[in-house]
mmCIF file of C-alpha atoms and ligand atoms in Angstrom:
data_model
loop_
_atom_site.group_PDB
_atom_site.id
_atom_site.type_symbol
_atom_site.label_atom_id
_atom_site.label_comp_id
_atom_site.label_asym_id
_atom_site.label_seq_id
_atom_site.Cartn_x
_atom_site.Cartn_y
_atom_site.Cartn_z
ATOM 1 C CA MET A 1 12.601 20.398 -20.616
ATOM 2 C CA ALA A 2 12.145 21.393 -24.169
ATOM 3 C CA ASP A 3 9.853 23.611 -24.432
ATOM 4 C CA LEU A 4 5.831 22.959 -27.441
ATOM 5 C CA GLU A 5 5.276 26.286 -27.427
ATOM 6 C CA GLY A 6 7.215 28.008 -30.715
ATOM 7 C CA LEU A 7 7.398 24.879 -32.523
ATOM 8 C CA LYS A 8 6.783 25.798 -35.831
ATOM 9 C CA VAL A 9 8.481 22.894 -38.229
ATOM 10 C CA ALA A 10 6.156 21.172 -40.109
ATOM 11 C CA LYS A 11 5.702 17.354 -39.483
ATOM 12 C CA ASP A 12 7.367 15.218 -42.571
ATOM 13 C CA TYR A 13 6.699 11.485 -41.691
ATOM 14 C CA HIS A 14 8.639 10.739 -45.064
ATOM 15 C CA VAL A 15 5.870 7.805 -44.968
ATOM 16 C CA GLU A 16 7.151 6.397 -47.948
ATOM 17 C CA THR A 17 10.777 6.213 -47.075
ATOM 18 C CA PRO A 18 11.542 3.038 -45.687
ATOM 19 C CA PHE A 19 13.581 2.748 -42.529
ATOM 20 C CA ALA A 20 17.558 3.620 -43.120
ATOM 21 C CA ASN A 21 19.240 2.164 -40.068
ATOM 22 C CA GLN A 22 18.694 -1.299 -41.591
ATOM 23 C CA ASN A 23 22.078 -2.834 -42.676
ATOM 24 C CA GLY A 24 22.702 -6.160 -41.898
ATOM 25 C CA PHE A 25 18.644 -7.755 -40.703
ATOM 26 C CA TYR A 26 15.578 -7.611 -41.548
ATOM 27 C CA LEU A 27 13.853 -5.826 -38.698
ATOM 28 C CA LYS A 28 13.435 -2.228 -37.760
ATOM 29 C CA GLY A 29 15.837 -1.243 -35.950
ATOM 30 C CA ALA A 30 16.628 -4.531 -34.276
ATOM 31 C CA ASN A 31 19.842 -4.091 -36.295
ATOM 32 C CA SER A 32 22.070 -3.009 -33.116
ATOM 33 C CA LEU A 33 20.557 -5.734 -30.969
ATOM 34 C CA ASP A 34 23.006 -8.897 -30.127
ATOM 35 C CA TRP A 35 22.162 -12.554 -31.001
ATOM 36 C CA GLY A 36 20.200 -14.113 -28.417
ATOM 37 C CA MET A 37 17.893 -10.682 -28.675
ATOM 38 C CA LYS A 38 17.861 -11.647 -33.056
ATOM 39 C CA LYS A 39 17.022 -15.043 -32.353
ATOM 40 C CA HIS A 40 13.631 -14.338 -30.007
ATOM 41 C CA MET A 41 12.710 -11.286 -32.549
ATOM 42 C CA SER A 42 13.103 -14.057 -35.484
ATOM 43 C CA ASN A 43 10.930 -16.939 -33.583
ATOM 44 C CA ILE A 44 8.560 -14.156 -33.536
ATOM 45 C CA PHE A 45 8.259 -12.434 -37.053
ATOM 46 C CA ASN A 46 8.723 -15.067 -40.338
ATOM 47 C CA PRO A 47 11.853 -14.141 -41.391
ATOM 48 C CA LYS A 48 10.220 -14.398 -44.825
ATOM 49 C CA SER A 49 7.793 -12.020 -44.438
ATOM 50 C CA GLY A 50 9.062 -10.174 -42.159
ATOM 51 C CA ASN A 51 5.327 -10.174 -40.094
ATOM 52 C CA THR A 52 3.674 -12.341 -37.034
ATOM 53 C CA VAL A 53 0.529 -13.462 -36.183
ATOM 54 C CA MET A 54 0.373 -13.383 -32.425
ATOM 55 C CA PHE A 55 -2.748 -14.883 -30.664
ATOM 56 C CA ALA A 56 -3.094 -12.284 -27.886
ATOM 57 C CA PHE A 57 -5.471 -14.439 -24.950
ATOM 58 C CA ASP A 58 -3.837 -12.915 -21.843
ATOM 59 C CA HIS A 59 -6.979 -10.861 -21.168
ATOM 60 C CA GLY A 60 -7.890 -13.391 -18.339
ATOM 61 C CA TYR A 61 -5.361 -11.680 -15.947
ATOM 62 C CA PHE A 62 -7.876 -8.661 -15.489
ATOM 63 C CA MET A 63 -11.415 -9.796 -17.328
ATOM 64 C CA GLY A 64 -11.029 -13.540 -15.616
ATOM 65 C CA SER A 65 -13.035 -16.315 -18.439
ATOM 66 C CA ALA A 66 -14.018 -13.578 -20.739
ATOM 67 C CA ALA A 67 -16.269 -14.878 -23.323
ATOM 68 C CA GLY A 68 -14.428 -17.088 -25.635
ATOM 69 C CA LEU A 69 -11.438 -18.003 -23.668
ATOM 70 C CA GLU A 70 -13.636 -20.619 -21.608
ATOM 71 C CA ARG A 71 -11.260 -23.963 -22.673
ATOM 72 C CA LEU A 72 -8.059 -22.573 -23.444
ATOM 73 C CA ASP A 73 -7.324 -26.348 -23.533
ATOM 74 C CA LEU A 74 -9.116 -26.740 -26.974
ATOM 75 C CA LEU A 75 -8.323 -23.890 -27.871
ATOM 76 C CA ILE A 76 -4.967 -23.027 -28.121
ATOM 77 C CA PRO A 77 -3.887 -26.591 -30.062
ATOM 78 C CA GLN A 78 -6.755 -25.652 -32.693
ATOM 79 C CA LEU A 79 -5.426 -22.193 -33.651
ATOM 80 C CA ALA A 80 -1.588 -23.410 -33.441
ATOM 81 C CA PRO A 81 -1.435 -24.208 -37.168
ATOM 82 C CA TYR A 82 -2.406 -20.942 -38.389
ATOM 83 C CA VAL A 83 -0.463 -18.304 -35.055
ATOM 84 C CA ASP A 84 3.654 -17.120 -35.485
ATOM 85 C CA CYS A 85 3.001 -16.539 -31.295
ATOM 86 C CA PHE A 86 0.949 -17.201 -28.094
ATOM 87 C CA MET A 87 0.729 -13.597 -25.676
ATOM 88 C CA GLY A 88 -0.485 -14.895 -22.487
ATOM 89 C CA THR A 89 -0.483 -14.879 -18.887
ATOM 90 C CA ARG A 90 2.251 -17.677 -17.698
ATOM 91 C CA GLY A 91 -0.517 -19.928 -15.680
ATOM 92 C CA ALA A 92 -2.466 -19.542 -19.090
ATOM 93 C CA ILE A 93 0.712 -20.348 -20.481
ATOM 94 C CA ARG A 94 1.828 -23.322 -18.396
ATOM 95 C CA THR A 95 -1.460 -24.591 -18.282
ATOM 96 C CA CYS A 96 -2.799 -24.808 -22.026
ATOM 97 C CA VAL A 97 0.082 -24.484 -24.461
ATOM 98 C CA ALA A 98 1.603 -27.680 -25.153
ATOM 99 C CA PRO A 99 5.532 -27.309 -24.905
ATOM 100 C CA GLU A 100 5.617 -29.651 -28.208
ATOM 101 C CA LEU A 101 3.616 -26.358 -29.988
ATOM 102 C CA THR A 102 6.703 -24.826 -31.885
ATOM 103 C CA LYS A 103 5.234 -21.388 -31.321
ATOM 104 C CA SER A 104 6.971 -18.112 -29.893
ATOM 105 C CA VAL A 105 6.181 -17.151 -26.856
ATOM 106 C CA ALA A 106 5.079 -13.531 -25.801
ATOM 107 C CA LEU A 107 4.488 -13.722 -21.964
ATOM 108 C CA ARG A 108 2.659 -11.262 -19.616
ATOM 109 C CA VAL A 109 5.040 -10.358 -17.261
ATOM 110 C CA THR A 110 3.004 -6.530 -15.436
ATOM 111 C CA SER A 111 -0.632 -6.994 -13.579
ATOM 112 C CA GLY A 112 -2.849 -6.172 -11.071
ATOM 113 C CA SER A 113 -5.931 -5.058 -12.690
ATOM 114 C CA SER A 114 -8.913 -6.290 -12.946
ATOM 115 C CA MET A 115 -12.523 -5.266 -14.418
ATOM 116 C CA LEU A 116 -13.875 -4.584 -11.073
ATOM 117 C CA GLN A 117 -11.800 -1.519 -10.578
ATOM 118 C CA ASP A 118 -12.542 2.151 -12.216
ATOM 119 C CA ASP A 119 -9.052 3.174 -12.935
ATOM 120 C CA LEU A 120 -7.198 0.253 -13.707
ATOM 121 C CA SER A 121 -3.691 1.744 -14.828
ATOM 122 C CA HIS A 122 -2.353 0.423 -11.834
ATOM 123 C CA GLU A 123 0.269 -2.464 -12.082
ATOM 124 C CA VAL A 124 3.127 -4.021 -11.162
ATOM 125 C CA VAL A 125 5.457 -6.407 -12.234
ATOM 126 C CA ALA A 126 4.367 -10.219 -11.751
ATOM 127 C CA VAL A 127 7.035 -12.375 -12.786
ATOM 128 C CA ASP A 128 10.115 -12.507 -12.441
ATOM 129 C CA ILE A 129 12.735 -12.520 -15.240
ATOM 130 C CA GLU A 130 14.067 -15.874 -13.921
ATOM 131 C CA ASP A 131 10.695 -17.227 -15.057
ATOM 132 C CA ALA A 132 10.475 -15.654 -18.425
ATOM 133 C CA ILE A 133 13.588 -17.459 -18.838
ATOM 134 C CA ARG A 134 12.220 -20.895 -17.587
ATOM 135 C CA MET A 135 9.557 -20.355 -19.817
ATOM 136 C CA ASN A 136 12.244 -19.631 -22.874
ATOM 137 C CA ALA A 137 9.594 -16.408 -22.933
ATOM 138 C CA ASP A 138 10.744 -14.622 -26.673
ATOM 139 C CA CYS A 139 9.056 -11.454 -25.111
ATOM 140 C CA MET A 140 7.947 -9.615 -22.445
ATOM 141 C CA ALA A 141 4.587 -8.171 -22.446
ATOM 142 C CA VAL A 142 3.911 -5.162 -20.460
ATOM 143 C CA GLN A 143 0.684 -3.091 -20.274
ATOM 144 C CA THR A 144 2.059 0.808 -20.164
ATOM 145 C CA PHE A 145 -0.637 3.625 -19.286
ATOM 146 C CA ILE A 146 0.712 6.852 -21.239
ATOM 147 C CA GLY A 147 -1.292 9.752 -20.053
ATOM 148 C CA ALA A 148 -3.683 8.131 -17.135
ATOM 149 C CA LYS A 149 -3.011 7.994 -13.539
ATOM 150 C CA GLY A 150 -0.727 4.864 -12.860
ATOM 151 C CA GLN A 151 2.171 6.382 -15.553
ATOM 152 C CA LEU A 152 5.125 6.754 -13.649
ATOM 153 C CA SER A 153 4.376 2.807 -12.508
ATOM 154 C CA SER A 154 4.338 1.958 -15.214
ATOM 155 C CA ILE A 155 7.253 3.000 -17.131
ATOM 156 C CA ASP A 156 9.140 2.070 -14.264
ATOM 157 C CA ASN A 157 7.461 -1.227 -14.744
ATOM 158 C CA LEU A 158 8.363 -1.193 -18.348
ATOM 159 C CA SER A 159 11.987 0.455 -17.509
ATOM 160 C CA GLN A 160 12.425 -2.903 -14.414
ATOM 161 C CA VAL A 161 11.541 -5.437 -17.422
ATOM 162 C CA ILE A 162 13.535 -3.826 -20.654
ATOM 163 C CA ASN A 163 16.805 -3.412 -18.309
ATOM 164 C CA ALA A 164 16.431 -8.007 -16.998
ATOM 165 C CA GLY A 165 15.743 -8.723 -20.632
ATOM 166 C CA MET A 166 18.713 -6.271 -21.610
ATOM 167 C CA ARG A 167 21.259 -8.414 -19.050
ATOM 168 C CA TYR A 168 19.734 -12.028 -21.137
ATOM 169 C CA SER A 169 18.230 -11.005 -24.290
ATOM 170 C CA ILE A 170 14.538 -10.802 -23.716
ATOM 171 C CA PRO A 171 12.724 -8.193 -25.674
ATOM 172 C CA THR A 172 10.156 -6.270 -24.506
ATOM 173 C CA LEU A 173 6.501 -5.695 -25.921
ATOM 174 C CA GLY A 174 5.658 -2.770 -24.508
ATOM 175 C CA VAL A 175 1.900 -2.919 -24.961
ATOM 176 C CA CYS A 176 0.043 1.138 -25.500
ATOM 177 C CA ALA A 177 -2.937 0.299 -22.967
ATOM 178 C CA VAL A 178 -5.929 2.447 -23.200
ATOM 179 C CA GLY A 179 -8.391 3.445 -20.755
ATOM 180 C CA LYS A 180 -11.580 4.744 -20.449
ATOM 181 C CA GLU A 181 -10.410 7.754 -20.622
ATOM 182 C CA MET A 182 -7.632 7.717 -23.122
ATOM 183 C CA GLU A 183 -7.721 9.486 -26.212
ATOM 184 C CA ARG A 184 -7.464 7.660 -29.879
ATOM 185 C CA THR A 185 -6.403 9.957 -31.903
ATOM 186 C CA ASP A 186 -3.398 9.775 -34.104
ATOM 187 C CA ARG A 187 -1.867 12.266 -31.284
ATOM 188 C CA PHE A 188 -1.715 9.928 -28.216
ATOM 189 C CA PHE A 189 -0.739 7.160 -30.253
ATOM 190 C CA LYS A 190 2.637 9.288 -31.984
ATOM 191 C CA LEU A 191 3.107 10.183 -28.486
ATOM 192 C CA ALA A 192 2.576 6.547 -26.689
ATOM 193 C CA THR A 193 4.111 4.671 -29.330
ATOM 194 C CA ARG A 194 7.351 6.568 -29.251
ATOM 195 C CA ILE A 195 7.740 6.811 -25.661
ATOM 196 C CA ILE A 196 7.480 3.329 -24.773
ATOM 197 C CA ALA A 197 9.663 3.030 -27.712
ATOM 198 C CA GLU A 198 12.389 4.966 -26.248
ATOM 199 C CA MET A 199 12.486 3.172 -23.094
ATOM 200 C CA GLY A 200 13.675 0.658 -25.093
ATOM 201 C CA CYS A 201 11.293 -1.727 -25.960
ATOM 202 C CA GLN A 202 12.515 -3.882 -29.170
ATOM 203 C CA ILE A 203 8.550 -4.004 -30.206
ATOM 204 C CA VAL A 204 5.586 -2.169 -29.737
ATOM 205 C CA LYS A 205 2.249 -2.994 -29.563
ATOM 206 C CA THR A 206 -0.781 -0.645 -30.168
ATOM 207 C CA TYR A 207 -4.345 -0.003 -32.073
ATOM 208 C CA ASP A 208 -5.453 0.841 -35.798
ATOM 209 C CA CYS A 209 -5.934 4.808 -35.854
ATOM 210 C CA GLU A 210 -6.669 7.580 -38.516
ATOM 211 C CA ASN A 211 -2.824 8.444 -39.660
ATOM 212 C CA PHE A 212 -1.616 4.799 -38.808
ATOM 213 C CA GLU A 213 1.070 5.362 -41.031
ATOM 214 C CA GLU A 214 2.512 8.102 -39.484
ATOM 215 C CA VAL A 215 2.016 6.053 -36.514
ATOM 216 C CA VAL A 216 4.347 3.863 -37.583
ATOM 217 C CA ALA A 217 6.672 5.561 -39.515
ATOM 218 C CA ALA A 218 7.690 7.815 -36.141
ATOM 219 C CA CYS A 219 8.313 4.972 -34.385
ATOM 220 C CA PRO A 220 11.786 2.694 -34.916
ATOM 221 C CA VAL A 221 10.559 -0.321 -33.917
ATOM 222 C CA PRO A 222 8.270 -3.068 -35.494
ATOM 223 C CA ILE A 223 4.771 -2.439 -34.450
ATOM 224 C CA VAL A 224 2.028 -5.335 -33.798
ATOM 225 C CA VAL A 225 -1.714 -3.981 -33.920
ATOM 226 C CA ALA A 226 -4.421 -5.346 -31.254
ATOM 227 C CA GLY A 227 -8.342 -6.085 -32.913
ATOM 228 C CA GLY A 228 -9.356 -4.340 -30.221
ATOM 229 C CA LYS A 229 -13.791 -5.585 -29.531
ATOM 230 C CA LYS A 230 -15.215 -8.133 -31.680
ATOM 231 C CA LEU A 231 -16.059 -6.825 -35.252
ATOM 232 C CA PRO A 232 -17.863 -8.000 -37.832
ATOM 233 C CA GLU A 233 -15.345 -10.748 -39.514
ATOM 234 C CA LYS A 234 -15.183 -8.397 -42.448
ATOM 235 C CA GLU A 235 -14.216 -6.008 -40.836
ATOM 236 C CA ALA A 236 -11.322 -7.679 -38.671
ATOM 237 C CA LEU A 237 -9.893 -8.385 -42.043
ATOM 238 C CA GLU A 238 -10.185 -5.518 -43.448
ATOM 239 C CA LEU A 239 -8.062 -4.097 -39.890
ATOM 240 C CA ALA A 240 -5.764 -6.310 -40.915
ATOM 241 C CA TYR A 241 -4.792 -5.658 -43.999
ATOM 242 C CA ASP A 242 -5.466 -1.796 -43.683
ATOM 243 C CA VAL A 243 -2.518 -1.995 -41.107
ATOM 244 C CA ILE A 244 -0.119 -4.423 -42.637
ATOM 245 C CA ARG A 245 -0.443 -1.925 -46.039
ATOM 246 C CA LYS A 246 0.453 0.901 -43.276
ATOM 247 C CA GLY A 247 3.752 -1.037 -42.205
ATOM 248 C CA ALA A 248 2.464 -2.445 -39.283
ATOM 249 C CA HIS A 249 4.681 -6.282 -39.077
ATOM 250 C CA GLY A 250 1.570 -7.553 -37.338
ATOM 251 C CA VAL A 251 -0.960 -7.549 -36.064
ATOM 252 C CA ASP A 252 -1.751 -9.487 -31.779
ATOM 253 C CA MET A 253 -5.356 -10.374 -32.318
ATOM 254 C CA GLY A 254 -7.601 -11.292 -30.183
ATOM 255 C CA ARG A 255 -10.940 -11.408 -29.730
ATOM 256 C CA ASN A 256 -11.823 -11.192 -33.340
ATOM 257 C CA ILE A 257 -10.141 -14.530 -33.373
ATOM 258 C CA PHE A 258 -11.410 -16.535 -30.152
ATOM 259 C CA GLN A 259 -15.169 -14.729 -29.669
ATOM 260 C CA SER A 260 -16.033 -15.446 -34.113
ATOM 261 C CA GLN A 261 -18.040 -18.320 -34.151
ATOM 262 C CA TYR A 262 -14.526 -19.285 -36.779
ATOM 263 C CA PRO A 263 -12.296 -18.879 -34.538
ATOM 264 C CA ILE A 264 -9.634 -21.090 -37.161
ATOM 265 C CA GLU A 265 -11.176 -19.931 -40.210
ATOM 266 C CA MET A 266 -10.572 -15.953 -38.539
ATOM 267 C CA ALA A 267 -7.037 -17.039 -37.747
ATOM 268 C CA LYS A 268 -6.114 -18.399 -41.791
ATOM 269 C CA ALA A 269 -7.762 -15.629 -43.359
ATOM 270 C CA VAL A 270 -5.268 -13.241 -41.033
ATOM 271 C CA ASN A 271 -2.765 -15.581 -41.849
ATOM 272 C CA LYS A 272 -3.413 -15.117 -45.373
ATOM 273 C CA ILE A 273 -3.406 -11.612 -45.161
ATOM 274 C CA VAL A 274 0.000 -11.126 -42.923
ATOM 275 C CA HIS A 275 2.444 -13.716 -44.671
ATOM 276 C CA GLU A 276 0.711 -14.095 -47.832
ATOM 277 C CA GLY A 277 0.176 -10.473 -48.771
ATOM 278 C CA MET A 278 -3.361 -11.114 -49.943
ATOM 279 C CA THR A 279 -5.855 -8.064 -49.835
ATOM 280 C CA ALA A 280 -8.914 -7.728 -47.560
ATOM 281 C CA LYS A 281 -11.258 -8.730 -50.604
ATOM 282 C CA GLU A 282 -9.435 -12.118 -50.844
ATOM 283 C CA ALA A 283 -9.381 -13.031 -47.145
ATOM 284 C CA TRP A 284 -13.091 -12.306 -46.894
ATOM 285 C CA GLU A 285 -13.719 -14.455 -50.230
ATOM 286 C CA PHE A 286 -11.453 -17.020 -48.629
ATOM 287 C CA PHE A 287 -12.798 -16.651 -45.423
ATOM 288 C CA GLU A 288 -16.269 -17.557 -47.375
ATOM 289 C CA ASP A 289 -15.191 -20.327 -48.749
ATOM 290 C CA GLU A 290 -13.409 -21.814 -45.562
ATOM 291 C CA THR A 291 -16.821 -21.250 -43.599
ATOM 292 C CA HIS A 292 -19.966 -22.479 -45.589
HETATM 293 C C1 LIG B 301 -5.018 -6.272 -23.300
HETATM 294 C C2 LIG B 301 -3.883 -6.502 -24.501
HETATM 295 C C3 LIG B 301 -4.590 -7.585 -25.062
HETATM 296 O O1 LIG B 301 -3.833 -8.832 -25.508
HETATM 297 C C4 LIG B 301 -4.757 -6.993 -26.369
HETATM 298 O O2 LIG B 301 -5.423 -6.534 -25.838
HETATM 299 C C5 LIG B 301 -5.482 -7.672 -27.826
HETATM 300 O O3 LIG B 301 -6.561 -8.267 -27.332
HETATM 301 P P1 LIG B 301 -7.889 -7.356 -28.773
HETATM 302 O O4 LIG B 301 -7.582 -8.238 -30.012
HETATM 303 O O5 LIG B 301 -8.936 -8.295 -28.414
HETATM 304 O O6 LIG B 301 -7.873 -6.577 -28.151
HETATM 305 O O7 LIG B 301 -2.595 -6.277 -24.479
HETATM 306 O O8 LIG B 301 -4.345 -5.073 -21.929
#
C-alpha cells in the first residue's frame, strides 16, 4: 500500500487544460468504450452540448413518497420535454414513465436503505442485469458510500454492476453518497469521485463543493451534479451554472425541480443553462418571465 506520509509534491490539477485522451469521441473517458456503451452514453449526454439534464426521482427507494413525488404519473409527462434522462427505480419507471417517451433512463439498481435507519450505508444490488436490459436502461445507478461503515459492501455492489454492465455494454453511474457522518469537503469528493471512477464507472454523480473544478479535473469520466436539498430557485440556478462552468457534464437534479412551486419552469431554466450556455442571471430572468 502506498504510503501518503512522505508525499511532498504540490498538487497540480491543470484545471485549464482539457482532458487529453479524448480523440474520436466527445465524452471524457469514453474514447475506448465499444459501440453499445457509446450509444447509451450518447442517449444520456446530448452530443451537441456534451451535457445532460437528468431528472432524479429515485428518492422513493429510501424516502417513500418524498414531498413533491406523490404523483409521479402526473409530474413525469410534464417534465419530459425539458429533461434528457429519467433517473428512478424500476418500480417508478415501469409504472409512471410511458415507454413512448424517448428519453434515456438511469436505472437505480441498488437498494436496502430507508430513512427510518441511522446508518444508510448498507445496500444490496436489487436489480439484476437481465432486468436492466429488459428496461433498455442507458445506465445503472449504484449508491457508493466511501468512508462509511458500508464502504466494502457498496464497493462490492459497484463492482458487480460494472462487471455485468461491461458484459452487455451498459454504463454504470456511481453515485457518491454523503451520509450524515460524512464530510462534504473537496478533500472528500476528490477521494470519493476518483475511487468511483477508478473502479470502472463510466459516469460519476457527486455534489458541488469548494474547488469543484479540481474535483472535475481529477475525475477521468463525466461528472453530473446532484441538486441536493431544496434551495430558493435563484440559488439552484446559480448552482447549476457554477458547476457547468467548472466542467460538470450536467446535473442530476431532483428536489430543486420537484419541490419547486414551478417544477416545469425550473426544468426549462436548468435546460437553458446546461444546453444553451445561459448564465445564471439569464436563466433566472427566463424563469421569472415564465412564472409571471
Ligand atoms: C439519492 C440520489 C438522488 O437521486 C440525488 O440526491 C439527486 O436528487 P437531489 O437533487 O434531490 O439531491 O442519488 O441518493
